[in-house]
XYZ file of C-alpha atoms in Angstrom:
378
model
C 250.529 14.840 225.358
C 250.074 11.061 225.420
C 253.147 9.183 224.203
C 254.001 5.508 223.805
C 255.782 4.167 226.907
C 258.096 1.125 226.958
C 256.393 -2.182 226.140
C 256.685 -5.307 228.305
C 255.150 -8.770 228.049
C 253.662 -10.793 230.901
C 253.178 -14.543 230.349
C 251.066 -16.493 232.844
C 251.542 -20.224 233.427
C 248.834 -21.147 235.940
C 249.870 -24.534 237.346
C 251.740 -25.298 240.549
C 252.372 -28.511 242.467
C 249.793 -27.535 245.084
C 247.877 -24.394 245.991
C 249.365 -22.507 248.955
C 246.835 -21.497 251.664
C 247.734 -17.758 251.403
C 247.719 -17.528 247.583
C 244.974 -15.617 245.764
C 246.722 -15.665 242.370
C 245.161 -17.450 239.419
C 246.907 -20.757 240.052
C 245.793 -24.376 239.930
C 247.273 -27.444 241.593
C 248.835 -29.914 239.189
C 246.609 -32.926 238.496
C 248.383 -35.374 236.217
C 250.495 -34.502 233.197
C 250.470 -30.841 232.235
C 249.375 -29.901 228.686
C 252.650 -28.125 228.054
C 252.761 -28.154 224.268
C 249.053 -27.363 223.967
C 249.366 -24.461 226.373
C 252.442 -22.975 224.682
C 250.613 -23.173 221.340
C 247.678 -21.347 222.959
C 250.037 -18.645 224.278
C 251.409 -18.172 220.771
C 247.864 -17.842 219.414
C 246.985 -15.424 222.219
C 249.988 -13.243 221.424
C 249.031 -13.108 217.742
C 245.786 -11.325 218.672
C 247.715 -8.739 220.711
C 250.350 -7.870 218.093
C 248.131 -4.965 217.005
C 249.114 -3.249 220.250
C 252.878 -3.321 219.658
C 252.778 -0.172 217.486
C 256.351 -0.434 216.264
C 257.976 -0.866 219.684
C 260.655 -3.301 220.796
C 260.102 -5.420 223.896
C 261.598 -3.866 227.009
C 261.127 -6.910 229.274
C 259.340 -10.236 229.681
C 258.074 -11.777 232.915
C 256.954 -15.417 233.043
C 254.862 -15.834 236.177
C 252.381 -18.210 237.710
C 251.744 -20.648 239.209
C 255.141 -22.237 238.885
C 256.496 -21.717 235.359
C 259.481 -23.942 236.114
C 257.088 -26.909 235.991
C 257.360 -26.505 232.221
C 260.287 -28.047 230.378
C 263.018 -25.629 229.341
C 262.410 -26.742 225.743
C 258.855 -25.346 225.911
C 260.073 -22.076 227.412
C 262.657 -21.842 224.629
C 260.022 -22.512 221.974
C 257.849 -19.745 223.396
C 260.619 -17.158 223.755
C 261.952 -17.932 220.277
C 258.519 -17.310 218.800
C 258.087 -14.064 220.744
C 261.440 -12.801 219.423
C 260.322 -13.588 215.873
C 257.132 -11.523 216.049
C 258.254 -8.659 218.335
C 261.827 -7.319 218.178
C 263.739 -7.434 221.479
C 265.713 -4.542 222.901
C 269.396 -5.469 223.030
C 269.385 -5.458 226.833
C 265.999 -7.126 227.321
C 265.307 -8.524 230.786
C 263.531 -11.922 230.747
C 262.460 -13.079 234.217
C 260.943 -16.430 235.131
C 259.473 -17.416 238.486
C 260.752 -20.668 239.947
C 260.427 -22.587 243.185
C 263.167 -24.289 245.164
C 262.985 -28.062 245.395
C 263.329 -31.063 243.172
C 259.902 -31.254 241.522
C 260.619 -28.947 238.577
C 261.594 -30.455 235.238
C 264.937 -28.809 234.530
C 267.873 -27.230 236.297
C 268.171 -23.474 236.267
C 270.983 -23.658 233.720
C 268.594 -25.158 231.165
C 266.268 -22.163 231.483
C 269.236 -19.839 231.070
C 270.114 -21.624 227.841
C 266.453 -21.262 226.810
C 266.754 -17.473 226.988
C 265.765 -16.576 230.546
C 268.107 -13.883 231.906
C 266.740 -13.498 235.446
C 265.100 -15.780 238.017
C 262.637 -14.951 240.782
C 262.764 -17.744 243.355
C 259.863 -18.200 245.787
C 261.691 -18.928 249.040
C 259.260 -17.123 251.426
C 261.166 -18.262 254.543
C 264.175 -20.306 255.633
C 262.319 -21.739 258.636
C 261.041 -25.291 258.080
C 258.242 -24.640 260.573
C 257.086 -21.532 258.712
C 257.400 -23.234 255.323
C 255.105 -25.999 256.530
C 252.551 -23.476 257.791
C 252.674 -21.718 254.404
C 252.120 -24.978 252.535
C 255.445 -24.746 250.710
C 256.884 -27.935 249.247
C 260.579 -27.138 249.812
C 262.726 -27.013 252.933
C 265.447 -24.654 254.148
C 268.287 -26.576 252.497
C 266.540 -26.700 249.120
C 266.011 -22.943 249.276
C 269.721 -22.392 249.839
C 270.680 -24.779 247.039
C 268.320 -22.990 244.633
C 270.019 -19.665 245.291
C 273.456 -21.216 244.861
C 272.398 -22.796 241.563
C 271.078 -19.465 240.299
C 274.364 -17.828 241.238
C 276.398 -20.400 239.322
C 274.134 -20.779 236.264
C 275.110 -17.502 234.596
C 272.096 -15.298 235.274
C 272.619 -11.554 235.165
C 270.459 -11.298 238.266
C 268.117 -13.281 240.479
C 265.560 -12.437 243.123
C 264.631 -14.197 246.340
C 261.046 -13.751 247.533
C 260.753 -13.406 251.328
C 257.658 -12.871 253.464
C 257.403 -11.470 256.980
C 254.611 -11.264 259.523
C 254.197 -15.030 259.206
C 252.065 -17.137 261.597
C 253.622 -17.008 265.081
C 256.793 -15.427 263.655
C 259.070 -13.790 266.208
C 261.202 -10.717 265.576
C 264.339 -12.877 265.732
C 262.962 -15.313 263.141
C 262.103 -12.510 260.732
C 265.587 -10.981 261.031
C 267.200 -14.411 260.639
C 265.417 -14.871 257.311
C 266.921 -11.613 256.026
C 270.409 -12.577 257.213
C 270.177 -16.039 255.656
C 268.930 -14.628 252.353
C 271.620 -11.932 252.199
C 274.336 -14.529 252.865
C 273.330 -16.192 249.574
C 274.236 -12.975 247.669
C 271.057 -12.364 245.665
C 271.281 -9.081 243.721
C 267.565 -8.517 244.431
C 265.215 -9.237 247.346
C 261.446 -8.960 247.530
C 260.434 -8.599 251.185
C 256.747 -8.181 251.902
C 254.252 -8.777 254.644
C 251.864 -11.721 254.552
C 248.320 -10.459 254.121
C 245.178 -12.546 254.387
C 243.304 -12.377 251.082
C 239.737 -13.408 250.330
C 239.156 -16.730 248.558
C 242.142 -18.355 250.259
C 242.360 -21.119 252.841
C 243.921 -18.675 255.322
C 240.860 -16.439 254.937
C 238.501 -19.247 255.941
C 240.866 -20.535 258.641
C 242.919 -17.517 259.783
C 246.288 -18.324 261.368
C 247.651 -16.468 264.402
C 249.684 -13.565 263.022
C 251.980 -11.169 264.944
C 250.180 -8.144 266.420
C 250.534 -4.646 264.941
C 253.308 -3.613 267.329
C 255.367 -6.689 266.482
C 254.735 -6.179 262.754
C 255.929 -2.579 262.959
C 259.123 -3.569 264.781
C 259.851 -6.253 262.165
C 259.250 -3.783 259.328
C 261.224 -0.905 260.854
C 264.237 -2.963 261.877
C 264.106 -5.053 258.694
C 264.348 -1.870 256.625
C 267.447 -0.814 258.541
C 269.018 -4.269 258.237
C 268.456 -4.446 254.483
C 269.969 -0.991 254.008
C 272.997 -1.949 256.100
C 273.411 -5.052 253.926
C 273.591 -2.884 250.801
C 270.041 -3.340 249.510
C 268.408 -0.118 248.339
C 264.626 0.052 248.600
C 263.286 1.237 245.246
C 259.702 0.034 245.572
C 257.369 -0.637 248.514
C 258.454 -4.264 248.831
C 261.518 -4.493 246.537
C 265.189 -4.061 247.434
C 268.213 -4.344 245.166
C 271.936 -3.914 244.982
C 272.771 -0.884 242.777
C 271.956 -1.609 239.133
C 269.856 -4.719 239.819
C 266.335 -3.315 240.108
C 263.687 -5.349 238.269
C 263.169 -3.423 235.027
C 259.917 -5.231 234.268
C 258.256 -4.214 237.533
C 259.555 -0.666 237.271
C 257.788 -0.404 233.916
C 254.544 -1.503 235.617
C 254.853 1.101 238.356
C 255.808 3.867 235.926
C 252.513 3.234 234.117
C 254.263 1.653 231.169
C 252.533 -0.691 228.727
C 252.431 -4.460 228.904
C 250.797 -7.214 226.916
C 249.348 -9.979 229.066
C 248.971 -13.491 227.663
C 247.900 -16.691 229.395
C 245.093 -17.671 231.767
C 243.687 -14.597 233.516
C 246.597 -12.399 232.390
C 246.083 -8.643 232.512
C 247.442 -6.116 230.027
C 247.605 -2.328 229.869
C 248.063 -0.650 226.498
C 248.302 2.914 225.181
C 246.664 3.279 221.756
C 248.288 6.409 220.455
C 246.284 7.127 217.292
C 243.031 6.906 219.262
C 244.360 8.808 222.294
C 243.195 6.148 224.707
C 244.459 3.640 227.271
C 242.903 0.192 227.530
C 243.151 -2.778 229.875
C 242.768 -6.367 228.724
C 241.964 -9.554 230.662
C 242.251 -13.082 229.284
C 240.044 -16.096 230.035
C 240.879 -17.233 233.564
C 240.415 -21.008 233.729
C 242.844 -23.272 231.831
C 240.041 -25.415 230.338
C 238.230 -22.386 228.960
C 241.456 -20.771 227.809
C 242.558 -23.889 225.931
C 239.115 -24.499 224.415
C 238.992 -21.367 222.269
C 241.049 -19.478 219.709
C 239.786 -16.188 221.126
C 241.479 -15.932 224.509
C 240.289 -12.431 225.371
C 237.774 -12.178 228.185
C 237.397 -8.410 228.490
C 238.774 -5.162 227.099
C 237.960 -1.891 228.865
C 239.041 1.686 228.334
C 240.566 3.667 231.199
C 238.339 6.741 231.388
C 240.164 10.054 231.084
C 238.948 11.110 234.509
C 240.463 7.924 236.001
C 243.893 8.134 234.385
C 245.481 10.422 236.967
C 244.539 8.260 239.960
C 245.503 5.037 238.157
C 248.894 6.535 237.357
C 249.425 7.627 240.965
C 248.296 4.273 242.391
C 251.130 2.706 240.437
C 253.757 5.428 240.629
C 253.525 5.973 244.391
C 254.877 2.442 244.875
C 258.298 3.623 243.690
C 260.701 5.507 245.937
C 262.133 7.664 243.137
C 261.009 11.242 242.361
C 258.120 11.531 239.900
C 258.873 13.620 236.796
C 255.936 15.898 236.033
C 256.634 15.378 232.348
C 256.280 11.595 232.830
C 252.805 12.112 234.283
C 251.764 14.091 231.201
C 253.272 11.612 228.741
C 251.803 8.501 230.394
C 248.306 9.910 231.019
C 247.870 12.518 228.280
C 246.716 14.970 230.963
C 248.061 18.318 232.100
C 249.934 18.291 235.388
C 247.549 21.024 236.509
C 244.802 18.440 237.143
C 246.774 17.374 240.231
C 247.194 20.858 241.681
C 244.625 20.643 244.493
C 245.649 17.095 245.490
C 249.336 18.037 245.481
C 248.584 21.015 247.719
C 246.706 18.838 250.228
C 249.524 16.276 250.211
C 252.122 19.009 250.804
C 250.134 20.415 253.716
C 250.125 16.939 255.316
C 253.879 16.632 254.664
C 253.361 13.603 252.455
C 254.965 15.068 249.366
C 257.284 17.842 248.154
C 257.756 19.367 244.718
C 259.964 21.537 242.559
C 259.579 22.724 238.960
C 260.311 19.298 237.478
C 259.459 16.665 240.100
C 257.118 15.549 242.833
C 258.721 13.475 245.564
C 257.296 11.444 248.428
C 258.521 12.397 251.884
C 259.547 9.762 254.419
C 256.037 10.044 255.847
C 254.499 9.736 252.381
C 256.401 6.511 251.730
C 255.016 5.030 254.943
C 251.422 6.168 254.422
C 250.779 5.668 250.709
C 247.043 5.079 251.178
C 246.695 8.387 253.009
C 248.672 10.052 250.225
C 246.423 8.578 247.552
C 243.320 9.724 249.410
C 244.359 13.342 248.804
C 243.605 12.812 245.096
C 240.221 11.109 245.432
């Protein structure tokens, strides 16, 4: 039976200092003064239209992403979070994450955002190599990355994340391992460590850089996994590693097929509507000019067809390393677990998955070959 899952809120702030050549997110290079107050007012208006989807729940988590949200003054972030708390009750232990970049171009120190209500930072370091940072189009250097982590540590945050990429242009095995060691020495409770991929509609797609070959990429991944584990970071998601108790609650809710409102330019939402026994997805107007020019920020609302719910759930849930409760599948999709029987059997035969009466669990092979695992259910 379909039940209401935890509810999160994603807030998109689309501007950054300059567009990175690998980035395919909905982000726009800063051109003059940002319309901070106007945009925050638009976010508040956007949220008002989505309050119908709250259905009596408290907010489990908030994630402010971009772009570079730390280009906004802490006072604007505080105004926004204060309003959200007034229209949707917060859980006592709510996690509020904001993305930030190292460097000196943001408006306020990390402590100001903490005072504004942010409880967790996600800092886009990507690498500690000046050469690699230049190739990636990043505006900070190695020293600024280290200072950012130290500031987060001293500002009072319950947790903070450092974003690291591997498989960078001309990156050697030693350079990739050095990035992990340097990051771990800064004591972040959480690390995101993921491979650079070349996405369409990016500068790297039109002018591809020289990336490590498959053999080198595999060695970096395999040895990096071992190094992170030895350093005390537990992998709980395909590209996320945390010290015990510091997993990102917001992202876990995504991957467990939880609900989330999405406000801001191009923001996506996923909502369970219990009294209509349906699941919908929402998308907001993508371009800042169009988004700011209207009171109706919604671009598209679509229903997830019943026959698609199982695969959509699995596409999310297979990202997590934890066992999958069969009851969770039924509650989040409204479907009987029996609809997966044939796919589960195929996955078991290929040693991608195991099961008992209460759980399905990915094998070591299944965790490495998630696309193959998913194909058993198509």
